[in-house]
Amino acid sequence: MSFESIKSLKSRIGEEVSVRGWLHHVRRQGKLTFLVIRDNTGYIQSVIKPASGEAATTVAKKLTRETAVTAKGVVKEDKRAPYNGLELQINNISPVIDYASPELEHEIRPDSGPQVLLNKRHLVLRGEQASDIMRFRDLMTRSFRKFFFLRDFVEVTPSTIVQTQVEGGSTLFSFDYFEQEAYLTQSSQLYLETVLASLGNVFCVLPSFRAEKSRTRRHLTEYTHIEAEMPWYDFDDLLNFMEDMMIHVYSSAKESPTVAKFDQKVDIPKKPFERVSYEKAIDLLREYDIKGESGTFLEYGEDLTEGPERMLVDAIGKPTFLTHFPVGMKPFYMKLNDNNPKVMNAADLLIPNVGEIIGASQREDDYELLLNRMKEEGLDPSPYYWYLDQRKYGTVPHSGFGLGLERFVQAILNLDHIREACLYPRLINRATP
Ligand code: 4AD
């Protein structure tokens, strides 16, 4: 038997069709049974009436939510019906293997708390909202990839099992790798840098891991990191590239019906984006009366923590590069500014709703300076021999960045918590399911 996709039914009005899918809703009203059938392409309201015949009405009495069914019926136009104003008037319906257990009704309730929803994430993912978010995330992933491919980048897949740190020891997950200490990668950046001399512009879309001890609405312990590295790019080239990339991806987001469904609006940013140095940001925080967690204004040299950072970009109201952080505030690999070696050629891209979504910098390309920076940060250079070799054998100016995919999705759909932007979020105290 051949089955129509639910999405295609709008061109089949008046015809008898067969569909297969899962029962998204089951509602009985007198002698009628209203169903919503779901497949991977959409939803359709369906009805079983006494006129559907005895076989169908007998099955109707036993149907439960999430039963997988095959159904045959006539597609009718009905302006009142949710989901495209179509209704399938069923003549025949049967469960594919068995009726779904009625216990499902007790698994998740409207008042279920976040821990229950996380435990039942495998069921939550069948819901409309969670699956809309997953599709939107897919659209965004494709859009980033498309942008890189349009610019002839090569996609590579560095290992996520490593023996060097990138973003500081405090968020490193370490484990025993056949009696050697190894880590789950915090960023694939250093590995991307190693192939610039042969592959040119490269990118990867891979998990990064952070042993984040803080519970915030924008931190995961495992997230999808979109990272790119470009030889010959100086700091301005880097900012310019990221602007083009964000305009491309915002334009794809604007096309997505999910954005409107989530009551959001996408304003495609214009070049050049707002650029605020770290020093200026400290002044702006006072101007906007934004205080740090301790209730006082931040002083130069203090980390711009999540709260003030987000309030600042919400006040500015558009994507903003926060640039030129003081040396020591960010990792060893960032290049010092030629005119002011007390600051680095580094930029975070902040966007409204979540704050930082990108960490970027020009990289230190000088062997001695890089070695000194590592020592200053207390890093033993020996495990980094392969990274340092890049500066020995044909070093060139280069730059790159990393973007947190979940944070970006969270910001565009204005989700309360980043966990909603992952299939199975990994959070402090949670690695199940
Ligand atoms: O700013 P970060 O730490 O930069 C790096 O890792 C660079 N080595 C990347 C590079 O230049 N190739 O992280 C980059 C981005 C952040 O801006 C944020 O969006 C995301 O990764 N991120 C997280 N997302 C979710 N949960 C966490 N715990 C995250 N930590 C960072």
GROMACS .gro file of C-alpha atoms and ligand atoms in nm, residues 166-167 186-187 189 210 212 218-220 223 225 227 333 356-359 363 400-404 407 418, ligand 1:
model
   57
  166VAL     CA    1   4.202   2.539   2.531
  167GLU     CA    2   3.975   2.743   2.755
  186GLN     CA    3   3.663   2.225   2.512
  187SER     CA    4   3.712   2.354   2.158
  189GLN     CA    5   4.024   2.546   1.757
  210ARG     CA    6   3.264   2.216   2.962
  212GLU     CA    7   3.045   2.406   3.406
  218ARG     CA    8   2.267   2.939   2.894
  219HIS     CA    9   2.523   2.679   3.006
  220LEU     CA   10   2.540   2.315   2.902
  223TYR     CA   11   2.715   2.174   2.337
  225HIS     CA   12   3.029   2.415   1.866
  227GLU     CA   13   3.414   2.667   1.477
  333TYR     CA   14   4.632   3.196   2.210
  356GLU     CA   15   2.755   3.595   2.414
  357ILE     CA   16   2.711   3.351   2.129
  358ILE     CA   17   3.057   3.375   1.969
  359GLY     CA   18   3.410   3.386   2.105
  363ARG     CA   19   4.563   3.419   1.696
  400GLY     CA   20   3.895   3.219   1.394
  401PHE     CA   21   3.591   3.184   1.612
  402GLY     CA   22   3.352   2.945   1.784
  403LEU     CA   23   2.974   2.980   1.804
  404GLY     CA   24   2.746   2.790   2.042
  407ARG     CA   25   2.272   2.957   2.245
  418ILE     CA   26   1.919   2.648   2.667
  4344AD     O1   27   3.416   3.169   2.407
  4344AD     P1   28   3.450   3.024   2.396
  4344AD     O2   29   3.494   2.955   2.517
  4344AD     O3   30   3.558   3.017   2.280
  4344AD     C1   31   3.626   2.906   2.242
  4344AD     O4   32   3.610   2.794   2.282
  4344AD     C2   33   3.719   2.932   2.127
  4344AD     N1   34   3.831   2.840   2.137
  4344AD     C3   35   3.641   2.912   1.999
  4344AD     C4   36   3.722   2.938   1.877
  4344AD     O5   37   3.775   3.048   1.864
  4344AD     N2   38   3.732   2.843   1.786
  4344AD     O6   39   3.323   2.946   2.338
  4344AD     C5   40   3.267   2.983   2.215
  4344AD     C6   41   3.116   2.981   2.223
  4344AD     C7   42   3.057   3.078   2.325
  4344AD     O7   43   3.047   3.208   2.272
  4344AD     C8   44   2.921   3.016   2.350
  4344AD     O8   45   2.830   3.048   2.248
  4344AD     C9   46   2.952   2.869   2.341
  4344AD     O9   47   3.072   2.854   2.268
  4344AD     N3   48   2.967   2.811   2.475
  4344AD    C10   49   2.872   2.741   2.538
  4344AD     N4   50   2.748   2.707   2.502
  4344AD    C11   51   2.673   2.635   2.589
  4344AD     N5   52   2.719   2.592   2.708
  4344AD    C12   53   2.845   2.624   2.749
  4344AD     N6   54   2.890   2.580   2.866
  4344AD    C13   55   2.927   2.702   2.662
  4344AD     N7   56   3.053   2.749   2.669
  4344AD    C14   57   3.075   2.815   2.554
   0.00000   0.00000   0.00000
